[in-house]
Amino acid sequence: MDRSRLSLMTFPMDVDIWKKTMSVADIFRLAKQAKIPHVDVMNINKKDLELYCAAIQETGVRVYVYIMRVSFLGSCKKRNRAIEKGLKIADRLGAKYMMIVPYCFPDAYRAKKFGAAEVKKRMIEGFRYAVCRAKPLDIRVCFETTPHDASCLSGAQDCMDVLDAVSGLEFVFDTANMLPHGDDPLEAYEMLKDRISHVHLKDV
């Protein structure tokens, strides 16, 4: 099996780091042992950043995608500040992509208040800003289908609308996240396949 294009999604192991049953370096060593050359990492604290950099140096395993949560439904100033912070971390890690999850816990309530048209408008504005700021760093920005309809990114057509509105934005095809919306994954793939740059495979 050619593993050269595989990347290990590490954030399910965050609880192990929190419990101190694994270290950051252990996760990178696990990827190396499995002959997986890349990892996807999520929401790194600034104080832990050097641990990740040291693990990259030790193992040679690279960060392919840095994943971050940032609300696109709050203030533009706060959103932009969070994007800038994430880009600095992604750049320090040498990540090829920064994937933005554009909502946080309270956003389901905000979305109902705003309505679908306003939510989609804010998603487009946020991604446009991120793509613009990432370009000088040679970092590509992407997003995935989300399992929360309130985000207006659960259905394949909603995702295509955002992709068409934001030049340079790329797409992560998650094999499960469109299911709560009611989309068939194969039909969603056919619609979005020309825009896909990365895939998340899940056992659900």
GROMACS .gro file of C-alpha atoms in nm:
model
  204
    1MET     CA    1   0.000   0.000   0.000
    2ASP     CA    2   0.129   0.345  -0.096
    3ARG     CA    3   0.115   0.549   0.225
    4SER     CA    4   0.290   0.857   0.090
    5ARG     CA    5  -0.036   1.054   0.064
    6LEU     CA    6  -0.176   0.953   0.403
    7SER     CA    7  -0.207   1.185   0.700
    8LEU     CA    8  -0.296   1.071   1.052
    9MET     CA    9  -0.580   1.267   1.212
   10THR     CA   10  -0.443   1.320   1.564
   11PHE     CA   11  -0.707   1.518   1.750
   12PRO     CA   12  -0.894   1.206   1.875
   13MET     CA   13  -0.574   1.151   2.077
   14ASP     CA   14  -0.594   1.492   2.245
   15VAL     CA   15  -0.762   1.328   2.544
   16ASP     CA   16  -0.455   1.103   2.580
   17ILE     CA   17  -0.231   1.409   2.589
   18TRP     CA   18  -0.463   1.569   2.845
   19LYS     CA   19  -0.453   1.254   3.060
   20LYS     CA   20  -0.074   1.232   3.007
   21THR     CA   21  -0.102   0.876   2.877
   22MET     CA   22   0.061   0.995   2.553
   23SER     CA   23   0.284   1.286   2.465
   24VAL     CA   24   0.289   1.498   2.151
   25ALA     CA   25   0.609   1.321   2.051
   26ASP     CA   26   0.440   0.982   2.100
   27ILE     CA   27   0.174   1.072   1.844
   28PHE     CA   28   0.435   1.167   1.584
   29ARG     CA   29   0.630   0.849   1.662
   30LEU     CA   30   0.312   0.647   1.612
   31ALA     CA   31   0.267   0.799   1.266
   32LYS     CA   32   0.629   0.727   1.180
   33GLN     CA   33   0.601   0.368   1.303
   34ALA     CA   34   0.293   0.320   1.081
   35LYS     CA   35   0.487   0.472   0.789
   36ILE     CA   36   0.242   0.761   0.764
   37PRO     CA   37   0.444   1.068   0.663
   38HIS     CA   38   0.200   1.339   0.772
   39VAL     CA   39  -0.035   1.432   1.055
   40ASP     CA   40  -0.336   1.661   1.083
   41VAL     CA   41  -0.338   1.849   1.414
   42MET     CA   42  -0.603   2.069   1.573
   43ASN     CA   43  -0.624   2.375   1.800
   44ILE     CA   44  -0.269   2.387   1.934
   45ASN     CA   45  -0.205   2.614   2.230
   46LYS     CA   46   0.079   2.859   2.187
   47LYS     CA   47   0.255   2.711   2.491
   48ASP     CA   48   0.254   2.364   2.327
   49LEU     CA   49   0.369   2.479   1.984
   50GLU     CA   50   0.737   2.408   2.046
   51LEU     CA   51   0.651   2.051   2.152
   52TYR     CA   52   0.502   1.995   1.807
   53CYS     CA   53   0.799   2.157   1.636
   54ALA     CA   54   1.037   1.935   1.834
   55ALA     CA   55   0.835   1.624   1.739
   56ILE     CA   56   0.854   1.723   1.371
   57GLN     CA   57   1.231   1.767   1.404
   58GLU     CA   58   1.274   1.432   1.581
   59THR     CA   59   1.056   1.214   1.358
   60GLY     CA   60   1.055   1.382   1.018
   61VAL     CA   61   0.675   1.351   1.016
   62ARG     CA   62   0.527   1.670   0.875
   63VAL     CA   63   0.206   1.855   0.957
   64TYR     CA   64  -0.016   1.846   0.649
   65VAL     CA   65  -0.325   2.024   0.784
   66TYR     CA   66  -0.357   2.253   1.083
   67ILE     CA   67  -0.723   2.253   1.188
   68MET     CA   68  -0.865   2.538   1.392
   69ARG     CA   69  -1.203   2.642   1.525
   70VAL     CA   70  -1.301   3.004   1.490
   71SER     CA   71  -1.648   3.156   1.502
   72PHE     CA   72  -1.756   3.333   1.185
   73LEU     CA   73  -2.076   3.445   1.359
   74GLY     CA   74  -1.916   3.677   1.614
   75SER     CA   75  -1.751   4.012   1.549
   76CYS     CA   76  -1.534   4.051   1.238
   77LYS     CA   77  -1.250   4.186   1.452
   78LYS     CA   78  -1.246   3.881   1.677
   79ARG     CA   79  -1.279   3.646   1.379
   80ASN     CA   80  -0.990   3.810   1.194
   81ARG     CA   81  -0.770   3.807   1.503
   82ALA     CA   82  -0.833   3.433   1.546
   83ILE     CA   83  -0.753   3.365   1.180
   84GLU     CA   84  -0.426   3.559   1.206
   85LYS     CA   85  -0.331   3.365   1.518
   86GLY     CA   86  -0.409   3.035   1.345
   87LEU     CA   87  -0.204   3.127   1.040
   88LYS     CA   88   0.098   3.204   1.256
   89ILE     CA   89   0.072   2.860   1.414
   90ALA     CA   90   0.020   2.688   1.077
   91ASP     CA   91   0.321   2.872   0.935
   92ARG     CA   92   0.541   2.776   1.231
   93LEU     CA   93   0.437   2.412   1.188
   94GLY     CA   94   0.513   2.420   0.816
   95ALA     CA   95   0.155   2.310   0.740
   96LYS     CA   96   0.045   2.290   0.379
   97TYR     CA   97  -0.319   2.364   0.468
   98MET     CA   98  -0.515   2.540   0.736
   99MET     CA   99  -0.863   2.393   0.770
  100ILE     CA  100  -1.110   2.623   0.942
  101VAL     CA  101  -1.407   2.491   1.136
  102PRO     CA  102  -1.607   2.817   1.125
  103TYR     CA  103  -1.823   2.779   1.433
  104CYS     CA  104  -1.794   2.727   1.808
  105PHE     CA  105  -2.039   2.587   2.063
  106PRO     CA  106  -2.280   2.887   2.100
  107ASP     CA  107  -2.308   2.940   1.724
  108ALA     CA  108  -2.606   2.708   1.675
  109TYR     CA  109  -2.810   2.958   1.877
  110ARG     CA  110  -2.668   3.257   1.693
  111ALA     CA  111  -2.739   3.094   1.358
  112LYS     CA  112  -3.108   3.056   1.434
  113LYS     CA  113  -3.124   3.424   1.520
  114PHE     CA  114  -2.942   3.533   1.202
  115GLY     CA  115  -3.113   3.305   0.951
  116ALA     CA  116  -2.957   3.100   0.671
  117ALA     CA  117  -2.884   3.386   0.429
  118GLU     CA  118  -2.692   3.588   0.688
  119VAL     CA  119  -2.503   3.282   0.813
  120LYS     CA  120  -2.390   3.193   0.461
  121LYS     CA  121  -2.289   3.555   0.398
  122ARG     CA  122  -2.071   3.550   0.710
  123MET     CA  123  -1.917   3.216   0.612
  124ILE     CA  124  -1.820   3.359   0.274
  125GLU     CA  125  -1.677   3.678   0.426
  126GLY     CA  126  -1.472   3.483   0.680
  127PHE     CA  127  -1.325   3.243   0.426
  128ARG     CA  128  -1.242   3.528   0.188
  129TYR     CA  129  -1.044   3.697   0.461
  130ALA     CA  130  -0.863   3.375   0.551
  131VAL     CA  131  -0.768   3.293   0.191
  132CYS     CA  132  -0.638   3.646   0.136
  133ARG     CA  133  -0.424   3.643   0.452
  134ALA     CA  134  -0.294   3.289   0.391
  135LYS     CA  135  -0.176   3.348   0.036
  136PRO     CA  136   0.150   3.535   0.118
  137LEU     CA  137   0.241   3.249   0.355
  138ASP     CA  138   0.183   2.987   0.082
  139ILE     CA  139  -0.078   2.820   0.304
  140ARG     CA  140  -0.394   2.693   0.144
  141VAL     CA  141  -0.726   2.734   0.325
  142CYS     CA  142  -0.991   2.464   0.326
  143PHE     CA  143  -1.309   2.361   0.505
  144GLU     CA  144  -1.524   2.049   0.529
  145THR     CA  145  -1.889   1.960   0.544
  146THR     CA  146  -2.006   1.999   0.901
  147PRO     CA  147  -2.263   1.783   1.082
  148HIS     CA  148  -2.451   2.092   1.204
  149ASP     CA  149  -2.715   2.228   0.965
  150ALA     CA  150  -2.714   2.566   1.139
  151SER     CA  151  -2.369   2.633   0.992
  152CYS     CA  152  -2.508   2.619   0.636
  153LEU     CA  153  -2.214   2.392   0.546
  154SER     CA  154  -2.379   2.053   0.598
  155GLY     CA  155  -2.526   2.000   0.253
  156ALA     CA  156  -2.320   1.954  -0.061
  157GLN     CA  157  -2.501   2.238  -0.237
  158ASP     CA  158  -2.434   2.478   0.051
  159CYS     CA  159  -2.065   2.386   0.040
  160MET     CA  160  -2.056   2.438  -0.337
  161ASP     CA  161  -2.219   2.780  -0.297
  162VAL     CA  162  -1.942   2.886  -0.058
  163LEU     CA  163  -1.668   2.740  -0.278
  164ASP     CA  164  -1.805   2.923  -0.583
  165ALA     CA  165  -1.813   3.250  -0.388
  166VAL     CA  166  -1.456   3.233  -0.251
  167SER     CA  167  -1.175   3.215  -0.506
  168GLY     CA  168  -0.888   2.996  -0.387
  169LEU     CA  169  -1.085   2.820  -0.113
  170GLU     CA  170  -1.046   2.441  -0.115
  171PHE     CA  171  -1.259   2.155   0.014
  172VAL     CA  172  -1.208   1.863   0.254
  173PHE     CA  173  -1.442   1.576   0.176
  174ASP     CA  174  -1.548   1.415   0.503
  175THR     CA  175  -1.712   1.079   0.442
  176ALA     CA  176  -1.964   1.118   0.727
  177ASN     CA  177  -2.038   1.482   0.806
  178MET     CA  178  -2.308   1.526   0.542
  179LEU     CA  179  -2.514   1.236   0.675
  180PRO     CA  180  -2.714   1.436   0.935
  181HIS     CA  181  -2.818   1.672   0.654
  182GLY     CA  182  -2.949   1.375   0.458
  183ASP     CA  183  -2.703   1.382   0.168
  184ASP     CA  184  -2.573   1.060   0.019
  185PRO     CA  185  -2.190   1.065   0.043
  186LEU     CA  186  -2.142   0.934  -0.313
  187GLU     CA  187  -2.381   1.190  -0.458
  188ALA     CA  188  -2.210   1.464  -0.258
  189TYR     CA  189  -1.874   1.343  -0.388
  190GLU     CA  190  -1.994   1.363  -0.748
  191MET     CA  191  -2.104   1.723  -0.696
  192LEU     CA  192  -1.788   1.835  -0.517
  193LYS     CA  193  -1.514   1.612  -0.661
  194ASP     CA  194  -1.348   1.883  -0.870
  195ARG     CA  195  -1.299   2.098  -0.559
  196ILE     CA  196  -1.166   1.832  -0.321
  197SER     CA  197  -0.806   1.866  -0.203
  198HIS     CA  198  -0.813   1.645   0.109
  199VAL     CA  199  -1.029   1.363   0.248
  200HIS     CA  200  -1.125   1.260   0.601
  201LEU     CA  201  -1.203   0.891   0.635
  202LYS     CA  202  -1.405   0.795   0.940
  203ASP     CA  203  -1.537   0.475   1.088
  204VAL     CA  204  -1.887   0.580   1.198
   0.00000   0.00000   0.00000
